[in-house]
mmCIF file of C-alpha atoms and ligand atoms in Angstrom:
data_model
loop_
_atom_site.group_PDB
_atom_site.id
_atom_site.type_symbol
_atom_site.label_atom_id
_atom_site.label_comp_id
_atom_site.label_asym_id
_atom_site.label_seq_id
_atom_site.Cartn_x
_atom_site.Cartn_y
_atom_site.Cartn_z
ATOM 1 C CA MET W 6 72.162 163.073 107.421
ATOM 2 C CA PRO W 7 69.192 160.750 105.638
ATOM 3 C CA LYS W 8 69.603 156.785 106.769
ATOM 4 C CA VAL W 9 67.668 154.137 104.308
ATOM 5 C CA ARG W 10 66.169 151.464 105.741
ATOM 6 C CA THR W 11 67.694 147.909 104.994
ATOM 7 C CA PHE W 12 65.988 144.175 105.094
ATOM 8 C CA SER W 13 67.028 141.688 107.507
ATOM 9 C CA THR W 14 66.551 137.911 107.427
ATOM 10 C CA ASP W 15 63.525 137.639 109.009
ATOM 11 C CA GLN W 16 61.794 140.372 106.440
ATOM 12 C CA VAL W 17 62.676 138.523 103.171
ATOM 13 C CA LYS W 18 62.825 134.796 103.975
ATOM 14 C CA GLY W 19 60.739 132.538 102.048
ATOM 15 C CA LYS W 20 58.983 136.021 100.431
ATOM 16 C CA LYS W 21 58.517 136.723 97.004
ATOM 17 C CA VAL W 22 60.691 140.015 96.513
ATOM 18 C CA PHE W 23 60.858 142.395 93.430
ATOM 19 C CA LEU W 24 64.231 143.940 93.001
ATOM 20 C CA ARG W 25 64.801 146.685 91.459
ATOM 21 C CA VAL W 26 67.909 146.860 89.866
ATOM 22 C CA ASP W 27 69.706 149.187 87.208
ATOM 23 C CA PHE W 28 70.519 146.793 84.411
ATOM 24 C CA ASN W 29 70.405 149.761 81.982
ATOM 25 C CA VAL W 30 74.025 148.192 80.519
ATOM 26 C CA PRO W 31 75.584 149.232 77.502
ATOM 27 C CA MET W 32 75.059 146.922 74.433
ATOM 28 C CA LYS W 33 77.079 145.867 71.541
ATOM 29 C CA ASP W 34 76.214 143.857 68.754
ATOM 30 C CA GLY W 35 73.854 141.934 70.906
ATOM 31 C CA LYS W 36 75.853 141.380 73.782
ATOM 32 C CA VAL W 37 76.586 143.069 76.976
ATOM 33 C CA SER W 38 79.923 145.613 76.405
ATOM 34 C CA ASP W 39 80.086 146.710 80.006
ATOM 35 C CA ASP W 40 78.850 144.849 82.734
ATOM 36 C CA THR W 41 79.808 147.303 85.703
ATOM 37 C CA ARG W 42 76.420 147.894 86.397
ATOM 38 C CA ILE W 43 75.486 144.209 86.949
ATOM 39 C CA ARG W 44 78.385 143.607 89.320
ATOM 40 C CA ALA W 45 77.048 146.627 91.367
ATOM 41 C CA HIS W 46 73.899 144.881 92.399
ATOM 42 C CA LEU W 47 75.440 141.734 93.043
ATOM 43 C CA LYS W 48 76.025 141.849 97.097
ATOM 44 C CA THR W 49 72.153 142.854 97.053
ATOM 45 C CA ILE W 50 71.392 139.859 94.913
ATOM 46 C CA GLN W 51 73.551 137.393 97.478
ATOM 47 C CA ALA W 52 72.302 138.748 100.237
ATOM 48 C CA LEU W 53 68.646 138.066 99.028
ATOM 49 C CA ARG W 54 69.595 134.201 98.120
ATOM 50 C CA ASP W 55 71.197 133.900 101.139
ATOM 51 C CA ALA W 56 68.272 135.040 103.298
ATOM 52 C CA GLY W 57 65.852 132.488 101.216
ATOM 53 C CA ALA W 58 63.817 135.168 99.447
ATOM 54 C CA VAL W 59 62.345 134.395 96.062
ATOM 55 C CA VAL W 60 64.458 136.947 93.892
ATOM 56 C CA CYS W 61 62.900 138.648 90.661
ATOM 57 C CA MET W 62 64.568 141.838 89.430
ATOM 58 C CA ALA W 63 63.006 144.249 87.648
ATOM 59 C CA SER W 64 64.874 146.904 85.627
ATOM 60 C CA HIS W 65 64.497 149.046 82.274
ATOM 61 C CA LEU W 66 66.773 149.053 79.130
ATOM 62 C CA GLY W 67 67.400 151.446 76.756
ATOM 63 C CA ARG W 68 64.509 153.519 75.545
ATOM 64 C CA PRO W 69 61.701 151.343 73.389
ATOM 65 C CA LYS W 70 59.222 154.203 74.155
ATOM 66 C CA GLY W 71 56.693 152.065 75.845
ATOM 67 C CA LYS W 72 56.698 149.502 72.867
ATOM 68 C CA ARG W 73 57.713 145.944 73.267
ATOM 69 C CA ASN W 74 61.131 145.795 70.967
ATOM 70 C CA MET W 75 63.470 142.744 71.540
ATOM 71 C CA GLU W 76 65.901 145.101 70.402
ATOM 72 C CA PHE W 77 65.555 146.460 73.960
ATOM 73 C CA SER W 78 65.355 142.861 75.700
ATOM 74 C CA LEU W 79 66.950 141.890 78.684
ATOM 75 C CA GLY W 80 67.628 138.157 77.761
ATOM 76 C CA PRO W 81 71.491 139.297 77.365
ATOM 77 C CA VAL W 82 71.493 140.940 80.420
ATOM 78 C CA ARG W 83 69.890 137.502 81.745
ATOM 79 C CA ASP W 84 73.097 135.971 79.780
ATOM 80 C CA GLU W 85 76.052 137.885 81.550
ATOM 81 C CA LEU W 86 74.299 137.821 84.989
ATOM 82 C CA ALA W 87 74.102 134.179 84.544
ATOM 83 C CA LYS W 88 77.639 133.714 83.099
ATOM 84 C CA LEU W 89 79.237 136.216 85.725
ATOM 85 C CA THR W 90 77.933 133.991 88.862
ATOM 86 C CA GLY W 91 76.367 130.926 87.631
ATOM 87 C CA TRP W 92 73.324 131.449 88.977
ATOM 88 C CA SER W 93 70.486 129.906 87.420
ATOM 89 C CA ILE W 94 68.027 132.649 86.410
ATOM 90 C CA LYS W 95 64.687 132.407 84.068
ATOM 91 C CA MET W 96 63.437 135.199 82.049
ATOM 92 C CA ALA W 97 59.818 136.235 82.278
ATOM 93 C CA GLU W 98 58.269 136.881 78.945
ATOM 94 C CA ASP W 99 56.784 140.205 80.473
ATOM 95 C CA CYS W 100 57.261 142.765 83.556
ATOM 96 C CA VAL W 101 53.622 142.274 84.871
ATOM 97 C CA GLY W 102 50.763 139.609 84.382
ATOM 98 C CA GLU W 103 50.414 135.973 83.812
ATOM 99 C CA SER W 104 53.706 135.397 82.507
ATOM 100 C CA VAL W 105 54.842 136.394 85.470
ATOM 101 C CA VAL W 106 52.636 134.768 87.889
ATOM 102 C CA GLU W 107 53.749 131.349 86.331
ATOM 103 C CA ALA W 108 57.461 132.000 85.909
ATOM 104 C CA LEU W 109 57.570 132.568 89.381
ATOM 105 C CA GLY W 110 55.642 129.523 89.982
ATOM 106 C CA SER W 111 57.709 127.540 88.377
ATOM 107 C CA LEU W 112 60.706 128.271 89.998
ATOM 108 C CA LYS W 113 62.856 126.034 91.549
ATOM 109 C CA ASP W 114 64.946 126.047 95.011
ATOM 110 C CA GLY W 115 68.058 128.159 93.944
ATOM 111 C CA GLU W 116 66.706 129.820 90.731
ATOM 112 C CA MET W 117 66.031 133.426 90.130
ATOM 113 C CA LEU W 118 63.992 135.535 88.099
ATOM 114 C CA LEU W 119 64.438 138.514 85.694
ATOM 115 C CA LEU W 120 61.198 140.341 84.300
ATOM 116 C CA GLU W 121 60.960 141.439 80.953
ATOM 117 C CA ASN W 122 62.149 145.600 80.448
ATOM 118 C CA LEU W 123 59.757 147.389 82.115
ATOM 119 C CA ARG W 124 59.911 150.439 79.469
ATOM 120 C CA PHE W 125 58.154 147.557 77.164
ATOM 121 C CA HIS W 126 54.756 149.280 78.813
ATOM 122 C CA PRO W 127 54.308 153.686 78.645
ATOM 123 C CA GLU W 128 52.400 153.298 82.380
ATOM 124 C CA GLU W 129 56.444 152.466 84.033
ATOM 125 C CA GLU W 130 57.532 156.038 83.269
ATOM 126 C CA LYS W 131 54.041 157.420 83.745
ATOM 127 C CA ASN W 132 54.363 156.135 87.284
ATOM 128 C CA ASP W 133 50.572 154.957 86.382
ATOM 129 C CA PRO W 134 48.572 153.641 90.074
ATOM 130 C CA ASP W 135 47.172 150.667 88.046
ATOM 131 C CA PHE W 136 50.159 149.429 86.433
ATOM 132 C CA ALA W 137 52.293 149.728 89.905
ATOM 133 C CA ARG W 138 49.712 147.868 91.575
ATOM 134 C CA ARG W 139 49.789 145.230 88.719
ATOM 135 C CA LEU W 140 53.849 145.279 89.419
ATOM 136 C CA ALA W 141 53.569 144.803 92.371
ATOM 137 C CA GLU W 142 50.622 141.990 92.774
ATOM 138 C CA PRO W 143 52.497 138.359 92.656
ATOM 139 C CA PHE W 144 54.720 139.902 95.384
ATOM 140 C CA ASP W 145 55.451 140.674 99.335
ATOM 141 C CA VAL W 146 58.628 142.553 99.342
ATOM 142 C CA PHE W 147 60.132 145.545 97.459
ATOM 143 C CA VAL W 148 63.497 146.068 97.892
ATOM 144 C CA MET W 149 64.890 149.056 95.511
ATOM 145 C CA ASP W 150 68.291 149.014 94.925
ATOM 146 C CA ALA W 151 68.746 151.037 92.355
ATOM 147 C CA PHE W 152 70.203 154.463 93.356
ATOM 148 C CA SER W 153 70.827 155.712 89.737
ATOM 149 C CA ALA W 154 66.596 155.510 88.632
ATOM 150 C CA ALA W 155 65.988 157.054 92.589
ATOM 151 C CA HIS W 156 65.563 160.166 90.664
ATOM 152 C CA ARG W 157 63.059 159.150 88.572
ATOM 153 C CA ALA W 158 59.307 158.688 89.894
ATOM 154 C CA HIS W 159 58.548 155.826 88.358
ATOM 155 C CA ALA W 160 56.074 152.617 88.632
ATOM 156 C CA SER W 161 58.824 150.333 89.734
ATOM 157 C CA THR W 162 61.400 152.940 91.771
ATOM 158 C CA ARG W 163 58.105 155.007 93.565
ATOM 159 C CA GLY W 164 54.245 153.344 92.992
ATOM 160 C CA VAL W 165 55.003 149.619 93.558
ATOM 161 C CA ALA W 166 56.098 150.960 97.246
ATOM 162 C CA ASP W 167 52.653 152.180 97.861
ATOM 163 C CA HIS W 168 51.436 148.357 97.715
ATOM 164 C CA LEU W 169 54.781 146.648 99.207
ATOM 165 C CA GLU W 170 56.772 146.515 102.267
ATOM 166 C CA THR W 171 59.753 148.712 101.021
ATOM 167 C CA TYR W 172 63.715 147.870 101.601
ATOM 168 C CA ALA W 173 66.822 149.253 100.407
ATOM 169 C CA GLY W 174 69.232 146.907 99.250
ATOM 170 C CA TYR W 175 73.110 147.123 99.657
ATOM 171 C CA LEU W 176 74.173 149.290 96.349
ATOM 172 C CA MET W 177 71.365 151.918 97.654
ATOM 173 C CA GLU W 178 72.552 152.066 101.158
ATOM 174 C CA LYS W 179 75.945 152.468 100.401
ATOM 175 C CA GLU W 180 75.461 155.221 97.738
ATOM 176 C CA ILE W 181 73.536 157.286 100.540
ATOM 177 C CA GLU W 182 75.573 156.661 103.140
ATOM 178 C CA VAL W 183 78.520 157.940 101.513
ATOM 179 C CA LEU W 184 76.652 160.589 99.451
ATOM 180 C CA SER W 185 75.150 162.309 102.479
ATOM 181 C CA LYS W 186 78.348 161.963 104.427
ATOM 182 C CA VAL W 187 80.081 164.511 101.644
ATOM 183 C CA ARG W 188 76.505 166.670 101.408
ATOM 184 C CA ASP W 189 75.507 167.099 104.746
ATOM 185 C CA ASN W 190 78.483 166.643 107.315
ATOM 186 C CA PRO W 191 81.788 166.901 105.189
ATOM 187 C CA ASP W 192 84.580 167.048 107.280
ATOM 188 C CA ALA W 193 86.951 170.534 105.950
ATOM 189 C CA PRO W 194 88.983 171.529 104.143
ATOM 190 C CA PHE W 195 86.257 170.496 101.257
ATOM 191 C CA VAL W 196 87.088 170.783 97.814
ATOM 192 C CA LEU W 197 84.320 170.645 95.333
ATOM 193 C CA ILE W 198 85.891 169.716 91.741
ATOM 194 C CA LEU W 199 83.543 170.889 88.730
ATOM 195 C CA GLY W 200 84.404 170.680 84.858
ATOM 196 C CA GLY W 201 82.636 168.748 82.486
ATOM 197 C CA ALA W 202 80.666 170.235 79.057
ATOM 198 C CA LYS W 203 78.105 173.142 80.569
ATOM 199 C CA VAL W 204 77.622 175.365 83.793
ATOM 200 C CA SER W 205 73.987 175.037 83.134
ATOM 201 C CA ASP W 206 74.374 171.369 84.224
ATOM 202 C CA LYS W 207 75.932 171.991 87.553
ATOM 203 C CA ILE W 208 74.614 175.625 88.521
ATOM 204 C CA GLY W 209 71.846 173.547 91.065
ATOM 205 C CA VAL W 210 75.126 171.585 92.589
ATOM 206 C CA ILE W 211 77.189 174.921 92.925
ATOM 207 C CA ASP W 212 73.972 176.464 94.604
ATOM 208 C CA ASN W 213 73.727 174.247 97.104
ATOM 209 C CA MET W 214 76.839 173.242 97.675
ATOM 210 C CA LEU W 215 78.480 176.841 97.897
ATOM 211 C CA ASP W 216 77.754 177.103 101.948
ATOM 212 C CA LYS W 217 79.518 173.733 102.656
ATOM 213 C CA VAL W 218 82.872 174.149 100.755
ATOM 214 C CA GLN W 219 86.586 175.656 101.577
ATOM 215 C CA THR W 220 87.196 175.669 97.414
ATOM 216 C CA ILE W 221 86.157 175.202 94.090
ATOM 217 C CA LEU W 222 87.946 174.360 91.677
ATOM 218 C CA ILE W 223 86.890 174.612 87.896
ATOM 219 C CA GLY W 224 88.044 172.876 84.666
ATOM 220 C CA GLY W 225 86.264 171.377 81.501
ATOM 221 C CA GLY W 226 84.209 173.214 79.011
ATOM 222 C CA MET W 227 82.603 175.364 81.819
ATOM 223 C CA ALA W 228 85.782 176.882 82.978
ATOM 224 C CA PHE W 229 85.947 179.239 79.937
ATOM 225 C CA THR W 230 82.153 180.918 81.499
ATOM 226 C CA PHE W 231 84.071 181.706 84.118
ATOM 227 C CA LEU W 232 87.123 182.961 82.398
ATOM 228 C CA LYS W 233 85.134 185.119 80.041
ATOM 229 C CA ALA W 234 83.310 186.363 83.191
ATOM 230 C CA ARG W 235 86.381 187.343 84.217
ATOM 231 C CA GLY W 236 87.038 189.601 80.896
ATOM 232 C CA VAL W 237 89.646 187.026 79.588
ATOM 233 C CA GLU W 238 89.632 186.310 75.999
ATOM 234 C CA ILE W 239 88.671 182.257 75.170
ATOM 235 C CA GLY W 240 88.818 182.158 71.431
ATOM 236 C CA ARG W 241 86.658 179.502 70.145
ATOM 237 C CA SER W 242 86.724 177.635 73.498
ATOM 238 C CA LEU W 243 82.692 176.866 74.497
ATOM 239 C CA CYS W 244 81.332 179.655 76.271
ATOM 240 C CA GLU W 245 77.619 179.944 77.487
ATOM 241 C CA GLU W 246 76.826 183.489 77.245
ATOM 242 C CA ASP W 247 73.612 183.278 79.227
ATOM 243 C CA LYS W 248 75.457 181.831 82.203
ATOM 244 C CA LEU W 249 78.026 184.647 82.138
ATOM 245 C CA ASP W 250 75.743 186.839 84.974
ATOM 246 C CA PHE W 251 75.572 183.665 87.044
ATOM 247 C CA ALA W 252 79.382 182.914 86.762
ATOM 248 C CA LYS W 253 79.997 186.858 87.472
ATOM 249 C CA GLU W 254 77.431 186.312 90.671
ATOM 250 C CA MET W 255 78.789 182.909 91.784
ATOM 251 C CA MET W 256 82.049 184.554 92.089
ATOM 252 C CA ASN W 257 81.302 187.735 94.379
ATOM 253 C CA LYS W 258 79.335 185.005 96.424
ATOM 254 C CA ALA W 259 82.306 183.166 96.559
ATOM 255 C CA ALA W 260 84.801 186.123 97.340
ATOM 256 C CA GLU W 261 82.264 187.501 99.987
ATOM 257 C CA LYS W 262 81.964 184.024 101.518
ATOM 258 C CA GLY W 263 85.790 183.787 101.889
ATOM 259 C CA ILE W 264 85.522 180.431 99.826
ATOM 260 C CA SER W 265 88.251 180.248 96.605
ATOM 261 C CA MET W 266 87.468 179.622 93.726
ATOM 262 C CA VAL W 267 90.020 178.629 91.666
ATOM 263 C CA LEU W 268 90.211 178.636 87.744
ATOM 264 C CA PRO W 269 92.759 177.062 85.285
ATOM 265 C CA VAL W 270 96.053 179.172 84.915
ATOM 266 C CA ASP W 271 96.829 177.528 81.706
ATOM 267 C CA VAL W 272 94.701 175.656 79.306
ATOM 268 C CA VAL W 273 95.553 172.506 75.935
ATOM 269 C CA VAL W 274 93.888 174.256 72.900
ATOM 270 C CA ALA W 275 93.778 173.262 69.199
ATOM 271 C CA GLN W 276 91.877 173.571 66.199
ATOM 272 C CA GLU W 277 89.836 170.871 66.372
ATOM 273 C CA VAL W 278 88.060 168.005 68.975
ATOM 274 C CA LYS W 279 89.879 165.306 67.077
ATOM 275 C CA ASP W 280 92.281 162.358 67.275
ATOM 276 C CA GLY W 281 95.908 163.086 66.328
ATOM 277 C CA VAL W 282 95.392 167.392 65.762
ATOM 278 C CA SER W 283 98.069 169.318 66.765
ATOM 279 C CA SER W 284 97.820 171.200 69.988
ATOM 280 C CA ALA W 285 99.419 173.305 72.583
ATOM 281 C CA VAL W 286 99.424 174.555 75.625
ATOM 282 C CA VAL W 287 99.031 178.165 76.488
ATOM 283 C CA SER W 288 98.619 180.422 79.476
ATOM 284 C CA SER W 289 94.885 181.154 80.470
ATOM 285 C CA ASP W 290 95.101 184.789 78.986
ATOM 286 C CA ALA W 291 96.721 183.786 76.001
ATOM 287 C CA ILE W 292 94.089 181.761 73.895
ATOM 288 C CA PRO W 293 94.665 182.749 70.567
ATOM 289 C CA SER W 294 91.458 183.762 69.168
ATOM 290 C CA ASP W 295 90.972 180.429 66.445
ATOM 291 C CA GLN W 296 91.788 178.062 68.987
ATOM 292 C CA MET W 297 89.842 176.733 71.889
ATOM 293 C CA GLY W 298 90.414 175.173 75.125
ATOM 294 C CA LEU W 299 90.090 171.207 75.429
ATOM 295 C CA ASP W 300 92.007 170.723 78.652
ATOM 296 C CA ILE W 301 93.498 172.259 81.435
ATOM 297 C CA GLY W 302 97.445 172.433 81.366
ATOM 298 C CA PRO W 303 100.297 171.199 83.427
ATOM 299 C CA GLU W 304 100.815 173.984 85.837
ATOM 300 C CA SER W 305 96.918 174.122 86.544
ATOM 301 C CA VAL W 306 97.004 170.166 86.984
ATOM 302 C CA LYS W 307 99.568 171.156 89.807
ATOM 303 C CA SER W 308 97.895 173.978 91.117
ATOM 304 C CA PHE W 309 94.597 171.726 91.156
ATOM 305 C CA ALA W 310 96.619 169.024 92.918
ATOM 306 C CA GLY W 311 98.281 170.948 95.783
ATOM 307 C CA ILE W 312 94.482 171.793 96.832
ATOM 308 C CA ILE W 313 93.086 168.507 96.598
ATOM 309 C CA GLU W 314 96.351 166.827 98.395
ATOM 310 C CA GLY W 315 94.908 169.265 101.184
ATOM 311 C CA ALA W 316 91.825 167.905 101.336
ATOM 312 C CA LYS W 317 89.686 166.098 103.889
ATOM 313 C CA THR W 318 87.007 165.646 101.876
ATOM 314 C CA ILE W 319 86.660 165.960 97.956
ATOM 315 C CA LEU W 320 83.355 165.629 95.374
ATOM 316 C CA TRP W 321 84.389 165.406 91.883
ATOM 317 C CA ASN W 322 81.474 165.885 88.931
ATOM 318 C CA GLY W 323 82.806 166.528 85.881
ATOM 319 C CA PRO W 324 85.596 165.500 83.525
ATOM 320 C CA MET W 325 88.690 168.387 83.228
ATOM 321 C CA GLY W 326 88.829 168.314 79.417
ATOM 322 C CA VAL W 327 87.943 166.256 76.201
ATOM 323 C CA PHE W 328 89.530 162.995 78.075
ATOM 324 C CA GLU W 329 87.748 160.903 75.418
ATOM 325 C CA ILE W 330 90.778 161.990 73.061
ATOM 326 C CA SER W 331 94.296 161.145 74.686
ATOM 327 C CA ALA W 332 95.728 164.576 73.534
ATOM 328 C CA PHE W 333 92.835 166.225 76.237
ATOM 329 C CA ALA W 334 92.811 163.516 78.600
ATOM 330 C CA SER W 335 95.734 164.356 80.979
ATOM 331 C CA GLY W 336 93.915 167.361 83.166
ATOM 332 C CA THR W 337 90.905 164.672 83.979
ATOM 333 C CA LYS W 338 93.672 161.781 84.517
ATOM 334 C CA GLY W 339 96.046 164.397 87.148
ATOM 335 C CA VAL W 340 93.243 165.151 89.217
ATOM 336 C CA ALA W 341 92.188 161.556 89.280
ATOM 337 C CA GLU W 342 95.792 160.796 90.479
ATOM 338 C CA ALA W 343 95.874 163.921 93.064
ATOM 339 C CA ILE W 344 92.369 162.485 94.227
ATOM 340 C CA ALA W 345 93.939 158.568 94.461
ATOM 341 C CA ARG W 346 96.750 160.118 96.874
ATOM 342 C CA THR W 347 94.451 162.239 98.437
ATOM 343 C CA VAL W 348 91.862 159.261 99.443
ATOM 344 C CA GLN W 349 95.510 156.427 100.411
ATOM 345 C CA ASN W 350 95.520 159.291 102.988
ATOM 346 C CA GLY W 351 92.282 158.970 104.630
ATOM 347 C CA SER W 352 90.130 161.348 102.920
ATOM 348 C CA THR W 353 86.726 161.126 101.861
ATOM 349 C CA SER W 354 85.904 160.887 97.940
ATOM 350 C CA VAL W 355 82.644 161.155 96.385
ATOM 351 C CA VAL W 356 82.760 160.855 92.129
ATOM 352 C CA GLY W 357 79.694 161.757 90.486
ATOM 353 C CA GLY W 358 78.054 162.074 87.157
ATOM 354 C CA GLY W 359 78.113 159.575 84.192
ATOM 355 C CA ASP W 360 81.221 160.725 82.138
ATOM 356 C CA SER W 361 83.515 161.364 85.608
ATOM 357 C CA ALA W 362 83.074 157.496 86.018
ATOM 358 C CA ALA W 363 83.521 156.811 82.835
ATOM 359 C CA ALA W 364 86.855 158.937 82.859
ATOM 360 C CA VAL W 365 88.023 156.961 85.903
ATOM 361 C CA ALA W 366 86.960 153.543 84.438
ATOM 362 C CA ALA W 367 89.237 154.367 81.625
ATOM 363 C CA PHE W 368 92.143 155.195 82.990
ATOM 364 C CA GLY W 369 91.494 151.749 85.059
ATOM 365 C CA MET W 370 91.341 154.110 89.120
ATOM 366 C CA GLU W 371 87.745 153.093 90.044
ATOM 367 C CA ASP W 372 89.306 151.221 92.855
ATOM 368 C CA LYS W 373 91.383 154.094 93.710
ATOM 369 C CA VAL W 374 89.578 157.533 93.806
ATOM 370 C CA GLY W 375 87.414 157.259 96.514
ATOM 371 C CA HIS W 376 83.814 156.508 95.968
ATOM 372 C CA VAL W 377 82.256 156.365 92.260
ATOM 373 C CA SER W 378 78.762 156.817 91.981
ATOM 374 C CA THR W 379 76.557 154.542 90.245
ATOM 375 C CA GLY W 380 74.058 157.466 89.822
ATOM 376 C CA GLY W 381 74.586 160.066 87.384
ATOM 377 C CA GLY W 382 71.840 162.175 87.020
ATOM 378 C CA ALA W 383 70.766 160.559 90.097
ATOM 379 C CA SER W 384 73.513 162.122 92.327
ATOM 380 C CA LEU W 385 73.827 165.727 90.844
ATOM 381 C CA GLU W 386 70.041 165.585 91.486
ATOM 382 C CA PHE W 387 71.185 164.081 95.032
ATOM 383 C CA PHE W 388 73.888 166.963 95.606
ATOM 384 C CA GLU W 389 71.249 169.688 94.411
ATOM 385 C CA GLY W 390 69.717 168.965 97.588
ATOM 386 C CA ARG W 391 66.209 167.105 96.362
ATOM 387 C CA VAL W 392 64.898 164.322 98.006
ATOM 388 C CA LEU W 393 64.831 161.801 95.340
ATOM 389 C CA PRO W 394 61.256 159.675 95.122
ATOM 390 C CA GLY W 395 62.680 156.632 94.874
ATOM 391 C CA VAL W 396 64.778 157.496 98.138
ATOM 392 C CA GLU W 397 62.137 158.832 100.017
ATOM 393 C CA ILE W 398 60.276 155.827 100.380
ATOM 394 C CA LEU W 399 63.425 154.108 102.377
ATOM 395 C CA LEU W 400 63.382 156.703 104.988
ATOM 396 C CA ASP W 401 61.459 156.248 108.226
HETATM 397 P P1 ADP Q 58 79.205 164.317 83.762
HETATM 398 O O1 ADP Q 58 78.899 163.352 82.903
HETATM 399 O O2 ADP Q 58 80.359 163.814 84.455
HETATM 400 O O3 ADP Q 58 78.834 164.982 84.863
HETATM 401 P P2 ADP Q 58 79.451 165.944 82.004
HETATM 402 O O4 ADP Q 58 78.407 165.667 81.378
HETATM 403 O O5 ADP Q 58 79.274 167.523 82.562
HETATM 404 O O6 ADP Q 58 80.020 165.055 82.885
HETATM 405 O O7 ADP Q 58 80.536 166.381 80.812
HETATM 406 C C1 ADP Q 58 81.277 165.729 80.184
HETATM 407 C C2 ADP Q 58 81.900 165.844 79.005
HETATM 408 O O8 ADP Q 58 82.261 167.423 78.740
HETATM 409 C C3 ADP Q 58 82.605 165.211 77.933
HETATM 410 O O9 ADP Q 58 82.334 164.398 76.712
HETATM 411 C C4 ADP Q 58 83.675 166.285 77.691
HETATM 412 O O10 ADP Q 58 84.464 165.788 76.788
HETATM 413 C C5 ADP Q 58 83.361 167.340 77.799
HETATM 414 N N1 ADP Q 58 84.400 168.167 77.817
HETATM 415 C C6 ADP Q 58 85.154 168.709 78.690
HETATM 416 N N2 ADP Q 58 85.939 169.498 78.664
HETATM 417 C C7 ADP Q 58 85.444 170.088 77.239
HETATM 418 C C8 ADP Q 58 85.820 171.322 77.068
HETATM 419 N N3 ADP Q 58 87.113 171.983 77.606
HETATM 420 N N4 ADP Q 58 85.111 171.327 75.842
HETATM 421 C C9 ADP Q 58 84.608 170.927 75.149
HETATM 422 N N5 ADP Q 58 83.560 169.428 75.690
HETATM 423 C C10 ADP Q 58 84.317 169.375 77.208
HETATM 424 MG MG1 MG Q 59 77.430 163.408 81.646
#
């Protein structure tokens, strides 16, 4: 099990710390519309402050395509962070060069610095060695807390580690601790719940996790490719024709290994993916040819919930239906509620995937379903069994 290197007070006291966070928050009308990602880093920032470090935060925001574009300025994030905490936070004009050195030099006791968007420079995403050296130059220590950016080898997530002592922040530590437990050392029975739009996004996860789980529950859009692979008519439901063979192969492999792969027994169908459209529950083998399946049905929720409640370990990736529309949200909500009951009885659960996390947040259940990972793409790559470049630098 990987364990990341964290910092002690002595290692950061009086040091200038380059703290990589992920403040890539959703914005609306020039303001932060959801501060979840900011709050996720507060423990690390607080700890560095308490330890007497000079804290300087760096992040990307949106896709400014390597050009300075104030539409993607981190200024509004600075305002939100200051409002949230009451801290005094200065903003540097850029993330490298004179303006950073000057801003650092002018910080008073207790003040912190936020650098301007890393992606104003095309060298950031290229992990350009000279850019990484320039990023690191004004600092003594690198603290990597951006788990959700750790699957990218960029200058600020990987390159700077070549120049500075490097430690993990608390968010990173927590993510790696919980995700590793589930991936590398799960207590049985281990139930993997997969959903979301596409089989192709989850192939790597299925491949890597198949040997470790006792049961796989499949819902969401991807269930229909599996149903079709079993010979069921799926109407106009989502289907990846080129993944039918993969689905068949996986079902055969699971059967050989004694793993049960459970598909929905009923589904919610409609003509259109639209608010207010009329919908019906049908058996999975009776989907009308002109309709599409947009959620798992109530019988499926019951059967999934029964299995989930018997689990000691749960990994959930991908909503059970088009949860963004209330008529197709019950399956996802039912699964979230079953997970919450199981977690309450002491089981370990990880929710990975950006949309799954958004669904859980929309139901107001973030605190009930176990560990909701902040890393969408990063958590997927983690469960594919990869070593993330921004995590590798934190291993001894
Ligand atoms: P995550 O981000 O959690 O990994 P995905 O990105 O794989 O999840 O999938 C999320 C999307 O899948 C959601 O936008 C949801 O509307 C869509 N989806 C779920 N079920 C279906 C379905 N039956 N048909 C079409 N789209 C679906
Ligand atoms: Mg997604």
